[in-house]
Short mmCIF file of C-alpha atoms in Angstrom, two decimals:
data_model
loop_
_atom_site.label_atom_id
_atom_site.label_comp_id
_atom_site.label_asym_id
_atom_site.label_seq_id
_atom_site.Cartn_x
_atom_site.Cartn_y
_atom_site.Cartn_z
CA MET A 1 22.24 -19.57 3.56
CA LEU A 2 24.58 -17.82 6.33
CA VAL A 3 23.76 -19.04 9.72
CA LEU A 4 25.56 -16.80 12.73
CA THR A 5 24.83 -17.07 16.14
CA ARG A 6 24.62 -14.17 18.42
CA ARG A 7 23.19 -12.92 21.66
CA ALA A 8 20.45 -10.42 22.31
CA ASN A 9 22.02 -6.85 21.84
CA GLN A 10 24.58 -8.47 19.55
CA SER A 11 23.68 -7.09 15.69
CA ILE A 12 24.48 -8.50 12.35
CA MET A 13 25.65 -5.60 9.18
CA ILE A 14 24.36 -6.33 6.28
CA GLY A 15 26.03 -4.35 3.34
CA HIS A 16 27.25 -0.91 4.60
CA ASP A 17 24.23 0.53 6.06
CA ILE A 18 21.97 -2.26 7.31
CA VAL A 19 22.04 -3.06 10.72
CA VAL A 20 19.85 -5.79 12.20
CA THR A 21 19.65 -6.24 16.31
CA ILE A 22 18.76 -9.21 18.30
CA LEU A 23 16.56 -7.23 20.98
CA GLU A 24 15.46 -9.89 23.50
CA VAL A 25 15.12 -13.64 23.08
CA ARG A 26 12.19 -14.93 25.05
CA GLY A 27 11.25 -18.90 24.36
CA ASP A 28 10.41 -19.07 20.85
CA GLN A 29 10.19 -15.61 19.95
CA VAL A 30 12.92 -13.16 18.87
CA ARG A 31 12.41 -9.54 18.92
CA ILE A 32 14.64 -7.85 16.11
CA GLY A 33 15.21 -4.38 15.69
CA ILE A 34 16.28 -3.51 11.64
CA ARG A 35 17.96 -0.23 10.96
CA ALA A 36 18.19 0.46 7.42
CA PRO A 37 18.39 3.13 4.58
CA ARG A 38 14.71 4.42 3.73
CA GLU A 39 14.91 3.23 0.40
CA VAL A 40 14.81 0.01 1.27
CA ASP A 41 11.60 -1.56 2.71
CA VAL A 42 11.07 -3.85 5.56
CA HIS A 43 8.42 -6.23 5.98
CA ARG A 44 7.65 -9.94 8.13
CA GLU A 45 8.16 -12.40 5.18
CA GLU A 46 4.55 -14.13 5.04
CA VAL A 47 3.41 -10.17 5.15
CA PHE A 48 5.13 -9.54 1.80
CA ALA A 49 4.51 -12.88 0.07
CA ALA A 50 0.48 -11.87 0.72
CA LEU A 51 1.27 -8.09 -0.48
CA GLN A 52 2.68 -9.59 -3.25
CA GLN A 53 0.16 -12.01 -4.14
CA ALA A 54 -2.64 -9.59 -3.72
CA ASN A 55 -0.96 -7.17 -5.86
CA ARG A 56 -0.21 -9.59 -8.56
CA SER A 57 -3.94 -10.91 -8.68
CA ALA A 58 -4.94 -6.72 -8.78
CA ALA A 59 -2.56 -6.08 -11.39
CA SER A 60 -3.72 -4.99 -15.11
CA PRO A 61 -7.30 -5.79 -14.90
CA SER A 62 -8.95 -6.68 -18.48
CA LYS A 63 -11.67 -4.23 -20.48
CA ALA A 64 -14.28 -6.83 -19.18
CA ALA A 65 -13.41 -6.92 -15.56
CA LEU A 66 -12.96 -2.88 -15.56
CA GLU A 67 -16.87 -2.75 -17.06
CA THR A 68 -17.98 -4.44 -14.18
CA LEU A 69 -16.76 -1.62 -11.82
CA GLY A 70 -19.56 0.35 -13.20
CA ALA A 71 -21.95 -1.41 -11.35
CA ILE A 72 -20.32 -0.82 -8.00
CA ARG A 73 -21.08 2.69 -5.55
CA PRO A 74 -19.59 3.46 -2.09
CA LYS A 75 -21.50 3.72 0.78
CA ALA A 76 -20.21 7.32 1.01
CA LYS A 77 -20.01 10.21 -1.47
CA PRO A 78 -16.44 10.63 -2.71
CA GLU A 79 -17.07 14.49 -1.97
CA SER A 80 -17.43 13.72 1.53
CA SER A 81 -14.42 11.81 1.98
CA GLU A 82 -11.25 12.94 4.04
CA ALA A 83 -8.93 10.79 1.86
CA MET B 1 -8.25 19.22 0.07
CA THR B 2 -10.35 17.01 -1.52
CA LEU B 3 -9.93 13.63 -3.34
CA GLU B 4 -10.06 15.61 -6.57
CA THR B 5 -6.86 17.44 -6.18
CA ALA B 6 -4.81 13.91 -6.03
CA ILE B 7 -6.50 12.81 -9.47
CA ASP B 8 -4.74 13.11 -12.58
CA ALA B 9 -1.62 13.44 -11.02
CA GLU B 10 2.18 11.56 -10.83
CA ILE B 11 3.15 9.20 -8.34
CA THR B 12 6.33 7.62 -7.62
CA PHE B 13 6.87 4.77 -5.65
CA ALA B 14 11.14 4.93 -5.27
CA ALA B 15 11.21 1.00 -4.23
CA GLY B 16 8.50 -0.06 -6.49
CA ILE B 17 5.91 -2.22 -5.07
CA PRO B 18 5.54 -5.92 -3.54
CA GLY B 19 5.44 -7.94 -6.53
CA PHE B 20 6.87 -5.29 -8.94
CA PRO B 21 10.29 -4.08 -7.55
CA ASN B 22 10.61 -1.96 -10.98
CA ALA B 23 7.41 -0.24 -11.24
CA ARG B 24 8.05 3.19 -9.98
CA ARG B 25 6.08 5.66 -11.89
CA PHE B 26 2.06 5.44 -12.18
CA ALA B 27 -0.27 8.05 -13.44
CA MET B 28 -3.33 8.31 -11.35
CA GLN B 29 -6.57 8.91 -13.79
CA ALA B 30 -10.06 8.96 -12.50
CA TRP B 31 -11.87 5.97 -13.69
CA GLY B 32 -15.74 5.87 -14.95
CA ASP B 33 -18.66 8.65 -14.78
CA ASP B 34 -18.30 11.52 -12.24
CA ASP B 35 -19.66 9.28 -9.32
CA SER B 36 -17.25 7.06 -10.01
CA PRO B 37 -15.31 5.95 -7.00
CA PHE B 38 -12.41 4.25 -8.72
CA ILE B 39 -9.04 5.70 -9.73
CA LEU B 40 -6.89 3.82 -12.15
CA LEU B 41 -3.17 3.43 -11.92
CA GLU B 42 -0.81 3.13 -15.10
CA CYS B 43 2.66 2.33 -14.97
CA LEU B 44 4.44 4.93 -16.99
CA GLU B 45 6.99 2.52 -17.41
CA ASP B 46 5.13 -0.43 -18.45
CA ALA B 47 2.00 0.46 -20.56
CA ASN B 48 0.58 -3.12 -19.77
CA LEU B 49 0.75 -2.56 -16.29
CA ALA B 50 -2.09 -0.98 -14.17
CA PHE B 51 -4.13 -1.16 -11.18
CA VAL B 52 -7.52 0.33 -9.92
CA ILE B 53 -7.40 2.04 -6.53
CA ALA B 54 -10.28 3.79 -4.25
CA ALA B 55 -10.31 5.72 -1.28
CA PRO B 56 -10.96 2.99 1.58
CA TRP B 57 -13.19 5.63 3.38
CA LEU B 58 -15.66 5.64 0.56
CA PHE B 59 -16.49 1.73 1.96
CA TYR B 60 -15.01 1.36 4.70
CA PRO B 61 -16.24 4.77 6.72
CA ASP B 62 -14.41 3.54 9.98
CA TYR B 63 -10.94 2.52 8.33
CA VAL B 64 -8.18 3.61 10.88
CA ILE B 65 -4.57 4.38 9.32
CA ASP B 66 -1.89 5.07 11.50
CA ILE B 67 0.96 6.14 9.42
CA ASP B 68 4.22 4.72 11.13
CA ASP B 69 7.21 7.34 11.59
CA ALA B 70 9.53 5.60 9.02
CA THR B 71 6.84 6.16 6.10
CA VAL B 72 6.14 9.65 7.50
CA GLU B 73 10.12 10.18 7.17
CA LYS B 74 10.56 8.21 3.79
CA LEU B 75 7.51 10.49 2.09
CA GLY B 76 8.85 13.39 3.88
CA LEU B 77 4.94 14.11 5.27
CA ARG B 78 4.39 17.17 6.92
CA SER B 79 1.04 16.78 8.12
CA ALA B 80 -2.02 14.34 7.64
CA GLU B 81 -3.36 16.64 4.95
CA ASP B 82 -0.32 15.82 3.23
CA ALA B 83 -1.11 12.25 2.72
CA GLY B 84 -3.72 10.65 0.44
CA VAL B 85 -4.66 6.92 1.17
CA TYR B 86 -5.98 4.72 -1.23
CA CYS B 87 -6.38 0.55 -1.74
CA ILE B 88 -5.55 -1.39 -4.49
CA VAL B 89 -8.80 -3.19 -5.94
CA THR B 90 -8.86 -6.56 -7.08
CA ILE B 91 -11.77 -7.25 -9.41
CA GLY B 92 -13.52 -10.11 -8.81
CA ASP B 93 -15.73 -12.30 -11.41
CA GLU B 94 -18.87 -10.45 -10.61
CA ALA B 95 -18.60 -7.21 -9.37
CA LYS B 96 -19.74 -8.40 -5.71
CA ASP B 97 -16.45 -10.34 -5.25
CA SER B 98 -14.04 -7.32 -5.95
CA THR B 99 -12.07 -6.82 -2.86
CA LEU B 100 -9.98 -3.77 -1.40
CA ASN B 101 -6.88 -4.65 -0.32
CA LEU B 102 -7.02 -2.75 3.65
CA LEU B 103 -4.02 -4.49 4.90
CA GLY B 104 -1.28 -2.79 2.73
CA PRO B 105 -2.37 0.71 1.29
CA ILE B 106 -1.29 3.06 -0.72
CA VAL B 107 0.18 6.67 1.25
CA VAL B 108 0.87 9.20 -1.16
CA ASN B 109 2.41 12.77 -0.42
CA ARG B 110 0.44 14.56 -2.29
CA ARG B 111 3.13 17.55 -2.64
CA SER B 112 5.29 15.95 -3.58
CA GLY B 113 3.69 12.54 -5.55
CA SER B 114 5.95 10.31 -3.25
CA ALA B 115 4.27 7.05 -2.32
CA THR B 116 4.43 3.72 -0.81
CA GLN B 117 2.23 0.83 -0.49
CA VAL B 118 2.50 0.39 3.77
CA VAL B 119 1.82 -2.60 5.78
CA LEU B 120 -1.01 -1.84 8.99
CA HIS B 121 0.48 -4.51 11.09
CA ASP B 122 -1.67 -5.74 13.71
CA SER B 123 -4.53 -3.56 12.38
CA GLY B 124 -6.33 -7.03 11.41
CA TYR B 125 -7.63 -5.71 8.11
CA GLU B 126 -7.61 -8.11 5.32
CA VAL B 127 -5.99 -8.18 2.16
CA ARG B 128 -9.07 -9.09 0.52
CA ALA B 129 -11.62 -7.49 1.92
CA PRO B 130 -15.41 -7.24 0.60
CA ILE B 131 -16.05 -4.08 -2.07
CA THR B 132 -19.53 -4.57 -0.48
CA GLY B 133 -18.36 -3.25 2.80
CA ALA B 134 -18.31 -4.53 6.45
#
């Protein structure tokens, strides 16, 4: 892992178009600003891991699993939804 | 716009979704009978990959989603009506054990089909919220 020392208001470039800026250091917390192209998704690592895991366990349900959905009915009617 | 207009559409995740970075193009298809709240999201690049999604409000009428500026820009959303919001369903062993990912909903631009899975930071919503409702 590359390790760099930075102060508040200093930045790091990743490639040509990702800028990571240290905004504030207070105790054991660091506020970081990230400027990246719109096609790059930026996530907190633990949240990304949680989404990865959730997506993997939700992916490609079996036919039998799909059948169980037939028993589930929502509280609200689809017609009245603002979705 | 009603929910129905967003079904049977093709949507594209430019950056894939967490866990499936190469899965970009999906077809949305109503699943089950007319009263079924569920939609099948089938990957057009990988015939073995599919998800079940549903509009969160059908199960959590008070669900609130605040779409951040970066997402608005990324998807080219011009108004709230442009945005379709769906949550991925994880099917449990029994129907009542199924869950909805309220923390990471899928937001779709209904006009263009551009889609992304967002994270509702600090919302307090769960990745595995019971589908039986709050």
